[in-house]
CSV table of C-alpha atoms in Angstrom, one decimal:
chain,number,residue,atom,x,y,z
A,1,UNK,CA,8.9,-34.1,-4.0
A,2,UNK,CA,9.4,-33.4,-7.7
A,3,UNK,CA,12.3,-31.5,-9.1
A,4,UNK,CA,11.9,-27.6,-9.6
A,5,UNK,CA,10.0,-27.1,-12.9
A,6,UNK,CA,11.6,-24.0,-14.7
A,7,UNK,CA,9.7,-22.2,-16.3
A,8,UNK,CA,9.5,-18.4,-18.5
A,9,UNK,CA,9.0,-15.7,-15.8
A,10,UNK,CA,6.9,-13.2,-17.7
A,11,UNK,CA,4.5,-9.9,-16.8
A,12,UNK,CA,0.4,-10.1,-16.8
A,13,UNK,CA,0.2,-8.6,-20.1
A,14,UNK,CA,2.8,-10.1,-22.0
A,15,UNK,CA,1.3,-14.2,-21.0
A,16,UNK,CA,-2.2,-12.4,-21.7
A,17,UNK,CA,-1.2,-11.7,-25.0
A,18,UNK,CA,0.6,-15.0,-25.9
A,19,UNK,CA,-2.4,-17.0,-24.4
A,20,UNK,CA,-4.6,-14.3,-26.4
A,21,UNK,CA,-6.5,-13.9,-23.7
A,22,UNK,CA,-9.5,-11.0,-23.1
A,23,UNK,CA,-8.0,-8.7,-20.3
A,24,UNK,CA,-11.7,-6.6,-19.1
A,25,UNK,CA,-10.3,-2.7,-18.5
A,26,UNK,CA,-12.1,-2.1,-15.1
A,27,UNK,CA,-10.4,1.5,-14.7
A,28,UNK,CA,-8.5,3.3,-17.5
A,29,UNK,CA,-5.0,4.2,-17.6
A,30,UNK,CA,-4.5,7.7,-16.0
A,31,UNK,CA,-2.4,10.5,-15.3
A,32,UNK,CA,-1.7,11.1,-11.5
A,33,UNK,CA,-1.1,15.0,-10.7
A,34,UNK,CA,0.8,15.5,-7.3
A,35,UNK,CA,0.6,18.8,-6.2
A,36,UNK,CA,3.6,20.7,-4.6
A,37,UNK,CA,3.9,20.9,-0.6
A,38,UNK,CA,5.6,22.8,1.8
A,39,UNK,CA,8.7,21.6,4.0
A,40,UNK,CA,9.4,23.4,7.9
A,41,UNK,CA,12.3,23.7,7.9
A,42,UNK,CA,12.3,24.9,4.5
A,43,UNK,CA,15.7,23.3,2.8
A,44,UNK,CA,17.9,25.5,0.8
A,45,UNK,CA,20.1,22.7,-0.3
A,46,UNK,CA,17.1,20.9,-2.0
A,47,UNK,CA,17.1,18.4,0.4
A,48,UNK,CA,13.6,17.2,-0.4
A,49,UNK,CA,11.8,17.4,-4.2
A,50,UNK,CA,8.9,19.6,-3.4
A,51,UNK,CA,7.7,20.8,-6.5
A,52,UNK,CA,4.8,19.2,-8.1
A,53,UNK,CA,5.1,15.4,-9.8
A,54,UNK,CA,2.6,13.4,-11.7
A,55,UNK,CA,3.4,10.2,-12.9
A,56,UNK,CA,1.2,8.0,-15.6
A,57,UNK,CA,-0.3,5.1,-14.6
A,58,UNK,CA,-1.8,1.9,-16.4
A,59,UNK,CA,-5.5,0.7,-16.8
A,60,UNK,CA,-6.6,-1.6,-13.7
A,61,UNK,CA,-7.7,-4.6,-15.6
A,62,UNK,CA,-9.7,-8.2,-15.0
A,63,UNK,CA,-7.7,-10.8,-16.4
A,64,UNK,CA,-9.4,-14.5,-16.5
A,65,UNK,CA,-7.0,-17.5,-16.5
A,66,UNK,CA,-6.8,-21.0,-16.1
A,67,UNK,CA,-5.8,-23.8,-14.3
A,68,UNK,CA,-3.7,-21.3,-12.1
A,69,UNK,CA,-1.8,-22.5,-8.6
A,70,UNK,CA,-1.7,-19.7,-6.4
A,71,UNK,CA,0.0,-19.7,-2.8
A,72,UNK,CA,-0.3,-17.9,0.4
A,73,UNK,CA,1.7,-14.6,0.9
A,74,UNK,CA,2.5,-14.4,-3.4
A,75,UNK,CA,0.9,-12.4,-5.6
A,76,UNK,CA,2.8,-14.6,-8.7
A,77,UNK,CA,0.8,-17.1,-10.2
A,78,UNK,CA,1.8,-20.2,-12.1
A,79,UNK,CA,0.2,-21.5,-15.4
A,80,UNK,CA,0.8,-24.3,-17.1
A,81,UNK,CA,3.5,-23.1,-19.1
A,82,UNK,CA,4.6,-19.8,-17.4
A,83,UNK,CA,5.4,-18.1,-13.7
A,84,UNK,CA,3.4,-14.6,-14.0
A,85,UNK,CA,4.1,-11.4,-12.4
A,86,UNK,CA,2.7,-7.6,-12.4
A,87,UNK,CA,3.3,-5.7,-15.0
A,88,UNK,CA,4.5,-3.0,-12.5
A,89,UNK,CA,7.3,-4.7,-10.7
A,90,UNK,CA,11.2,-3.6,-12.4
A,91,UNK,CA,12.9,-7.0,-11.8
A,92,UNK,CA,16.2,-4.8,-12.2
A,93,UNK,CA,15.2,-2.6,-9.8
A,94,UNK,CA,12.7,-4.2,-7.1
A,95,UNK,CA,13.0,-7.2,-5.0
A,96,UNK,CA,10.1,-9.0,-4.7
A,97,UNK,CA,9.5,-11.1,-1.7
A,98,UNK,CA,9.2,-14.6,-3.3
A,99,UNK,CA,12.8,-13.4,-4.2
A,100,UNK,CA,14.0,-12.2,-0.9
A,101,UNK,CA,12.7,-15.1,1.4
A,102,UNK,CA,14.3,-17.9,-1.6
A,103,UNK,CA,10.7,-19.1,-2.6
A,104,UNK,CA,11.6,-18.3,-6.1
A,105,UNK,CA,14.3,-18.5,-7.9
A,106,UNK,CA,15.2,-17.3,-11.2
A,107,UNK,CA,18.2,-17.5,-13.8
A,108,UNK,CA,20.6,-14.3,-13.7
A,109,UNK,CA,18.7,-13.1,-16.9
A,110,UNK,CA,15.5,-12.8,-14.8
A,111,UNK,CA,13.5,-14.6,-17.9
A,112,UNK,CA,13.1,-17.7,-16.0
A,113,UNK,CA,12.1,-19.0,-12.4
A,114,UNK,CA,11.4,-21.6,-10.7
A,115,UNK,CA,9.5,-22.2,-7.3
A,116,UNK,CA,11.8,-23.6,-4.0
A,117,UNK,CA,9.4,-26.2,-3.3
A,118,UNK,CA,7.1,-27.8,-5.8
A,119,UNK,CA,4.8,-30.7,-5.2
A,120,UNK,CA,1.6,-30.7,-7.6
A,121,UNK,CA,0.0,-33.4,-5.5
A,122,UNK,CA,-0.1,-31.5,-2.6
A,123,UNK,CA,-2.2,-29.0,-3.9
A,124,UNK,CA,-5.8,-28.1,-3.5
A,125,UNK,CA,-8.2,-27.0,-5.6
A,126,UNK,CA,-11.4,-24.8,-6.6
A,127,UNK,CA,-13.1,-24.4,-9.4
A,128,UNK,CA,-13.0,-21.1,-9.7
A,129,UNK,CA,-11.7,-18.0,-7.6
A,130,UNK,CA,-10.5,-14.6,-7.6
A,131,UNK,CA,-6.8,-14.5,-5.9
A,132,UNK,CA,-6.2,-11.8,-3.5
A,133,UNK,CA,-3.3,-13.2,-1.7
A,134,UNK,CA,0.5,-11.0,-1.7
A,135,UNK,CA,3.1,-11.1,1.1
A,136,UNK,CA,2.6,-7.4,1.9
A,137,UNK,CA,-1.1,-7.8,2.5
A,138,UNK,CA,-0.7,-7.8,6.3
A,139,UNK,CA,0.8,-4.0,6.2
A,140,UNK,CA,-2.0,-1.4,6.3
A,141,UNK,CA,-1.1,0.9,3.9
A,142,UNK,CA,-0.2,-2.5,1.4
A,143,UNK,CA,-3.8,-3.6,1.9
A,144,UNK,CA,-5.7,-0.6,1.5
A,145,UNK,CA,-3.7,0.5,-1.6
A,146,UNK,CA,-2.9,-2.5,-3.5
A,147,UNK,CA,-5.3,-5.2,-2.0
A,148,UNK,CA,-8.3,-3.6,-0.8
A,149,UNK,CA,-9.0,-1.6,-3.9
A,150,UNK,CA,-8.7,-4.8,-6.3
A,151,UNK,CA,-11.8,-6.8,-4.4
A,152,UNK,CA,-13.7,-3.9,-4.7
A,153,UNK,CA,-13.3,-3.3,-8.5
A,154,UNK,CA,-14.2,-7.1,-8.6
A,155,UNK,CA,-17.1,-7.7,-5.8
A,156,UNK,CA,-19.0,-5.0,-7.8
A,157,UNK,CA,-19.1,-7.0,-10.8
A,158,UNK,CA,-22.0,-8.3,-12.4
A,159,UNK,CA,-22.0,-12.2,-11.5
A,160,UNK,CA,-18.9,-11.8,-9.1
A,161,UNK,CA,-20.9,-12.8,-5.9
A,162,UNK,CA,-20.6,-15.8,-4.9
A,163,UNK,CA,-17.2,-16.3,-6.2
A,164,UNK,CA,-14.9,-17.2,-3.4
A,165,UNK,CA,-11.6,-14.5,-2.9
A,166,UNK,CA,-8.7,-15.9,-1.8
A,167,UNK,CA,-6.6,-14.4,0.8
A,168,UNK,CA,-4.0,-14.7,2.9
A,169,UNK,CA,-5.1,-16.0,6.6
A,170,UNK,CA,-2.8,-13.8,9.0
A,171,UNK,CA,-4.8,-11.2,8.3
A,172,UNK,CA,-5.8,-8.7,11.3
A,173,UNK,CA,-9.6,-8.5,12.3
A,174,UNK,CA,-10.0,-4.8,10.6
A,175,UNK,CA,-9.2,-6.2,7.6
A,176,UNK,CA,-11.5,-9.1,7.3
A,177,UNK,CA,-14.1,-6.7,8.1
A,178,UNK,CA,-13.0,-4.3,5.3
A,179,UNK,CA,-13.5,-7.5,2.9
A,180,UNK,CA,-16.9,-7.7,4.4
A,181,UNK,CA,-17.8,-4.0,3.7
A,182,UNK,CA,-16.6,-4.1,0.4
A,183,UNK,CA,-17.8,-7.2,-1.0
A,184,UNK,CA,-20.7,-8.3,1.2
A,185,UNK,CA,-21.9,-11.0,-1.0
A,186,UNK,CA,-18.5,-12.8,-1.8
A,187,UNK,CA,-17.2,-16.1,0.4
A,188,UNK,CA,-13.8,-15.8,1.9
A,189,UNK,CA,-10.8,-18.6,1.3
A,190,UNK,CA,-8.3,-18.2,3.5
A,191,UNK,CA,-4.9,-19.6,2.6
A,192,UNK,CA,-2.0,-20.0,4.9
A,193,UNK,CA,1.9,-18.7,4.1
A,194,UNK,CA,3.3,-20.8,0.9
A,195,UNK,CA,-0.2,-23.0,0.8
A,196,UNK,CA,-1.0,-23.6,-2.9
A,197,UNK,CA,-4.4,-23.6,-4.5
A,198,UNK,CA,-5.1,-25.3,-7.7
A,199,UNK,CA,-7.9,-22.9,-9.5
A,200,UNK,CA,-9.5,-24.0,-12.4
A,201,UNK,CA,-11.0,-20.2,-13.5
A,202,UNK,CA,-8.9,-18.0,-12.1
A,203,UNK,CA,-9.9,-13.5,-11.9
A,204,UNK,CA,-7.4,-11.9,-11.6
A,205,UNK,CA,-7.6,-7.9,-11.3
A,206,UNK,CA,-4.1,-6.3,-12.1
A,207,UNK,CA,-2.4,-3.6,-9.5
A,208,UNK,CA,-4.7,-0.8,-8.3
A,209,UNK,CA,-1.1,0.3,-6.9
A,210,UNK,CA,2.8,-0.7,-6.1
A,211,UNK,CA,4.9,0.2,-3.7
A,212,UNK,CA,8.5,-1.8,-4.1
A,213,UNK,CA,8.7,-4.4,-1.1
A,214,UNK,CA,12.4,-3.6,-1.4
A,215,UNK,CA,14.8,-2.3,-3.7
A,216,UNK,CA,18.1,-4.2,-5.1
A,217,UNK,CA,21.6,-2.9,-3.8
A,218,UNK,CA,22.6,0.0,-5.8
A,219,UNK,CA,19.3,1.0,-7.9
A,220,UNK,CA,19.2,3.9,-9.7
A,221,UNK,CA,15.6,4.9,-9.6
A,222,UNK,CA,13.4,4.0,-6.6
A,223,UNK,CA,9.8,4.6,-6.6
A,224,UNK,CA,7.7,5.6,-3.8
A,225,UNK,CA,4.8,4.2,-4.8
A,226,UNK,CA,2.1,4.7,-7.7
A,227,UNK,CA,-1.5,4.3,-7.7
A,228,UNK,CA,-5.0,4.6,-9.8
A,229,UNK,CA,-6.4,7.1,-7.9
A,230,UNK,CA,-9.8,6.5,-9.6
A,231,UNK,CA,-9.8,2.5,-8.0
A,232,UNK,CA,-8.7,3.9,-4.8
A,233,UNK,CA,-11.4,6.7,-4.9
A,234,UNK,CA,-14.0,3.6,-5.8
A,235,UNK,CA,-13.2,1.9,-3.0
A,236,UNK,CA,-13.6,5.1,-0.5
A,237,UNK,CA,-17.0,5.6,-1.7
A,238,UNK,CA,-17.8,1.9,-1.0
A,239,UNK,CA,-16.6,1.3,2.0
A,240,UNK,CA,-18.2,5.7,3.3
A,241,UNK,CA,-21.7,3.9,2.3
A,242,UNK,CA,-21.3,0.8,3.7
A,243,UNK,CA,-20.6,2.7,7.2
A,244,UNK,CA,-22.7,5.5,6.6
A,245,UNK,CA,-19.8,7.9,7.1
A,246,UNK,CA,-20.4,11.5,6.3
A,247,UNK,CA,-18.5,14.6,5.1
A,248,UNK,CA,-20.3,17.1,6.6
A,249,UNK,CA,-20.0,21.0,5.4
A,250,UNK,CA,-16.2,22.3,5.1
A,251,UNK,CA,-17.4,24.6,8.8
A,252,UNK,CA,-18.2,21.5,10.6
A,253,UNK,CA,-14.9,19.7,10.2
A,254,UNK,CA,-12.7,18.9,13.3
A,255,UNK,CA,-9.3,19.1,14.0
A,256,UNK,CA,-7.2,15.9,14.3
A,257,UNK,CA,-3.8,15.0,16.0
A,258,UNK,CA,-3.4,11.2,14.9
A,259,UNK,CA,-1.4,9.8,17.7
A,260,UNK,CA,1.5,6.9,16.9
A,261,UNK,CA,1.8,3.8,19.5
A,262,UNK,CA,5.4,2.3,18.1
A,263,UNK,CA,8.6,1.0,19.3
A,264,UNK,CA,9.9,2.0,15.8
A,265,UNK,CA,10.4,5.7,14.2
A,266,UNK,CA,9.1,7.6,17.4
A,267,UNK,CA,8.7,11.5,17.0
A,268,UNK,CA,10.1,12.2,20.6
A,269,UNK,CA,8.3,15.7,21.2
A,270,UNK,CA,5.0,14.1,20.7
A,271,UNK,CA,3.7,14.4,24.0
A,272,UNK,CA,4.6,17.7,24.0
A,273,UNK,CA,3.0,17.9,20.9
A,274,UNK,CA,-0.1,16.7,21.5
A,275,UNK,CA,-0.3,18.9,24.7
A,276,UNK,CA,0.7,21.8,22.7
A,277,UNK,CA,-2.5,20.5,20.0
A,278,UNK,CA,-5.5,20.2,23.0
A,279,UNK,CA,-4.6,23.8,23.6
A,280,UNK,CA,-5.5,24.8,19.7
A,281,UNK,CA,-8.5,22.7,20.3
A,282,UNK,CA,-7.6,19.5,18.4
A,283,UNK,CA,-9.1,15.8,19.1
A,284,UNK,CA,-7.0,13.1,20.0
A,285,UNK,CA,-7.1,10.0,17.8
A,286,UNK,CA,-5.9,6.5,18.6
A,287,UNK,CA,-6.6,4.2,15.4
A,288,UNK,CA,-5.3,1.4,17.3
A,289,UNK,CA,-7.9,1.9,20.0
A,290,UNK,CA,-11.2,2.7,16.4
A,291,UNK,CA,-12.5,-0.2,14.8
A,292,UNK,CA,-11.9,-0.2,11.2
A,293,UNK,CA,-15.9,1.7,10.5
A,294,UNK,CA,-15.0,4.3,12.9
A,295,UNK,CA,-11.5,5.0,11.5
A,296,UNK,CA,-13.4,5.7,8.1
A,297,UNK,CA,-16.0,7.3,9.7
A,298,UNK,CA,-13.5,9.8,11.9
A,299,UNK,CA,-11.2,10.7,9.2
A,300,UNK,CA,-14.4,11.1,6.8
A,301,UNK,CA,-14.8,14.1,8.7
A,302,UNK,CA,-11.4,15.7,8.9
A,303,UNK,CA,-11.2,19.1,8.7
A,304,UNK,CA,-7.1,19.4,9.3
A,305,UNK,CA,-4.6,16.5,10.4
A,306,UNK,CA,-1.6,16.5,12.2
A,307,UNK,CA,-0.2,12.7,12.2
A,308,UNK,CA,3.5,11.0,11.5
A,309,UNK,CA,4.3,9.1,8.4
A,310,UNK,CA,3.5,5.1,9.5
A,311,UNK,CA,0.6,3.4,8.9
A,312,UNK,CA,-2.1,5.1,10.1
A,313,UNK,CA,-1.6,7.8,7.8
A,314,UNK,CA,-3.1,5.4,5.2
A,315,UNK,CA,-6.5,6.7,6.7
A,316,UNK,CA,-5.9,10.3,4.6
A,317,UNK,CA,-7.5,8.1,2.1
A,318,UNK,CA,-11.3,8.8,3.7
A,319,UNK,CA,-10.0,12.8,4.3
A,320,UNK,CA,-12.4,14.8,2.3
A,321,UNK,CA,-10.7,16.7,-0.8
A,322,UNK,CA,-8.4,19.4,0.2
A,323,UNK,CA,-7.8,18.6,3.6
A,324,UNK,CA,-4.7,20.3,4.9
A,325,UNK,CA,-2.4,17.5,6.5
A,326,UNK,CA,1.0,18.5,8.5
A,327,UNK,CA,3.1,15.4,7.9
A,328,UNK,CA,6.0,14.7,10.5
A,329,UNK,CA,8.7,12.9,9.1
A,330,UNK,CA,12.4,12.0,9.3
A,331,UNK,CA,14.5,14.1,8.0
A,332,UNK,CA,16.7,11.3,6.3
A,333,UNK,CA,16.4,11.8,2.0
A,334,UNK,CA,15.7,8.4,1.1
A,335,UNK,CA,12.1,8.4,4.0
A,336,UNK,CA,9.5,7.7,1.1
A,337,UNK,CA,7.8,10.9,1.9
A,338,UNK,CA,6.3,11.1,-1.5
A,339,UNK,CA,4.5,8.3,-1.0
A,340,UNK,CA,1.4,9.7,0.8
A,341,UNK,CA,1.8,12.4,-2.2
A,342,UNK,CA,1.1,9.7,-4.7
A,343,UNK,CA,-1.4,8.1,-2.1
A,344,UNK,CA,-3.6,10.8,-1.3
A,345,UNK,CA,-3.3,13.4,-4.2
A,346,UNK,CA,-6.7,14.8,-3.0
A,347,UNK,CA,-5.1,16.3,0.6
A,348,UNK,CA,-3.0,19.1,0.6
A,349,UNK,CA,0.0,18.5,2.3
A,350,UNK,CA,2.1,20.2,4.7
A,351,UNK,CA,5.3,18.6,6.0
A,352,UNK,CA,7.6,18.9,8.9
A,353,UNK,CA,10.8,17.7,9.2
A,354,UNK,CA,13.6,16.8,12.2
A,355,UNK,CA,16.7,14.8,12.5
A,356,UNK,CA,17.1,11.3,13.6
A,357,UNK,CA,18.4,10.7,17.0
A,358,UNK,CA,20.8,8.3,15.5
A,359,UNK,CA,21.5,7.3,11.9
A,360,UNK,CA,22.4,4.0,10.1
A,361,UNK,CA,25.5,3.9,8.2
A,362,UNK,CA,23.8,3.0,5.2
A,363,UNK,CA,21.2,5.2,4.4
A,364,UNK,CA,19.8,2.9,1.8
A,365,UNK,CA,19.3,-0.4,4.6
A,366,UNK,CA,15.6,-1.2,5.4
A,367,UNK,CA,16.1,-0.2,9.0
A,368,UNK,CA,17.0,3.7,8.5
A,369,UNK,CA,14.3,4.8,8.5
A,370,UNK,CA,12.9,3.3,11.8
A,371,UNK,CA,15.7,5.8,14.3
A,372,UNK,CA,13.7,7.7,16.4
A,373,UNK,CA,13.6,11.2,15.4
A,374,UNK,CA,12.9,15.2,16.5
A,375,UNK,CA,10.7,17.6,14.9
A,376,UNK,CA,10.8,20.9,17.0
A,377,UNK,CA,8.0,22.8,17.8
A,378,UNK,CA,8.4,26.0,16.1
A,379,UNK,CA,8.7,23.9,12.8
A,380,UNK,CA,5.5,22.3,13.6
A,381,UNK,CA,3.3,25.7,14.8
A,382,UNK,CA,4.9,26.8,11.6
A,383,UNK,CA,3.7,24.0,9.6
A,384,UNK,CA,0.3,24.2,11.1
A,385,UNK,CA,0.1,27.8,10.5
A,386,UNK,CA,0.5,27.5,6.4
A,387,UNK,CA,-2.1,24.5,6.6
A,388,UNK,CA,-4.7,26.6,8.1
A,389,UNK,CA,-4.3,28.7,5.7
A,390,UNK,CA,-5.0,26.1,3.1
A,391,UNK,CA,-8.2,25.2,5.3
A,392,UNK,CA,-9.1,28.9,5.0
């Protein structure tokens, strides 16, 4: 086992500029608009930031490197002479999960790290690749927003098939079969947690979006989430062809409660709920129960939705444009309920909003926001009523 090799911890572009290497701008930098939603119950104390927000973000680009070891569960890659990270991670502000589970370790000026373990012997190699792997890849919304996205910007590439894509291998069937869809023509390397990959011709697409795998104690500013809406609308169109889902005319469009099977975050009036919902004449919908085509398929469709913030809620992603959505969410001022608003821009949200059953003392700890919680009824019928409105 050789002894850590230290070495400067530096962004994408910054090494891409040193190395004076050609970075390929497969979407451009863009402003996001988030339009303003609606809270029941309304909070006078400004509780919640409801107004509208728009945030800038950078071009998705295609950056090709060289003699590269990646590893399973890391989206940081190591050069020669340099550890490299995404631009969009704020070292004083996120932790990263190299970080966290002490894989990497860097000097208290953050300009240089150093992996735990480090044998280059042990290492296997390709020729050439395009890295997909990151330890958030497993979560839904992770893989659809930040993963998903980049393998579709690259599989449509001239010459890109053929070119294996690395990934992690604990991934879940529906999202094997979402590389299928969206790169048909490319071979899959799977690569276990921490496994290292020698590459000799690395492609590397930069963030189609970020959310902060956690945040360090005491941060000012934390983000819930940004994304290139144009590389996420790419990938919608790709994967609605490759099913051959359909958005039929605004008339046609169901109703949809999204049901939630969890131990975690539970929204204890949902049966009551979804009772109260067959009566208005909405459909039922189990994503655990769809295949991955039929969950873009069904939402395709959506004509209004009624689901609680989790995962599933990723799937407002194949809602047409301007579908009303009533959000239920904790309310607890640090639930990342302007996520889905930097998500899925194209919906037009509604939120609703109860107390949790019981609270963590720290409102900033990962687990606060998984306490069950309450929305009443009467905020939800009143929620439901300003969204079909929207739906008109």
């Amino acid at each position: 086992m050789s002894a850590p090799l230290i070495l400067p911890y530096t962004t994408e572009t910054a090494y891409a500029q040193r190395a004076k290497l050609r970075q390929r701008t497969l979407f451009p930098a863009a402003r996001v608009e988030c339009g303003a939603t609606m809270m029941f119950p309304a909070s006078p104390d400004s509780f919640y930031e409801v107004g509208p927000r728009s945030y800038e973000f950078p071009a998705v680009t295609l950056t090709e490197m060289h003699d590269v070891v990646v590893r399973g569960g890391s989206n940081i890659l190591t050069t020669p002479d340099a550890i490299v990270r995404h631009d969009l991670i704020v070292l004083d502000r996120d932790v990263t999960p190299e970080e966290f589970y002490g894989w990497l370790r860097t000097t208290p000026d953050r300009k240089f790290a150093a992996w735990r373990s480090y044998d280059p012997l042990e290492v296997d190699y390709l020729p050439e690749a395009a890295v997909f792997t990151d330890r958030v890849a497993v979560n839904y919304a992770h893989w659809m927003t930040e993963t998903l996205p980049r393998i579709a910007a690259f599989a449509k590439l001239p010459g890109a098939a053929g070119i294996p894509l690395v990934v992690d291998d604990n991934l879940h069937p529906n999202l094997l079969r979402s590389i299928a869809l969206a790169a048909p023509e490319s071979p899959v390397r799977r690569l276990g947690l921490r496994q290292a990959l020698r590459i000799g011709r690395l492609h590397n697409v930069s963030p189609t979006g970020y959310g902060a795998f956690k945040f360090r104690e005491g941060a000012a500013e934390r983000s819930h989430g940004a994304f290139n809406q144009a590389a996420l609308t790419d990938m919608v169109a790709r994967l609605r062809q490759a099913v051959g889902a359909v958005v039929p005319e605004r008339g046609a469009r169901p109703k949809l409660f999204i049901r939630r099977q969890t131990r975690a975050r539970r929204m204890v009036t949902e049966p009551q709920l979804a009772e109260l919902l067959t009566q208005f004449g909405f459909e039922m919908v189990h994503p655990e129960r769809l295949t991955f085509d039929e969950q873009i398929r069904t939402f395709s469709r959506a004509g209004l939705v009624v689901c609680s913030t989790g995962a599933a809620a990723t799937n407002l992603l194949f809602c047409p444009s301007g579908c009303p959505v009533v959000m239920l969410i904790p309310r607890l001022r640090h639930v990342g309920y302007w996520y889905w608003r930097s998500m899925a821009p194209h919906v037009a949200l509604v939120h609703a909003n109860g107390p949790q059953l019981e609270s963590h003392e720290d409102p900033f700890h990962p687990a606060a926001n998984d306490y069950d919680y309450r929305v009443e009824l009467k905020d939800v019928l009143d929620a439901l009523a300003a969204a079909e409105a929207l739906r008109g």
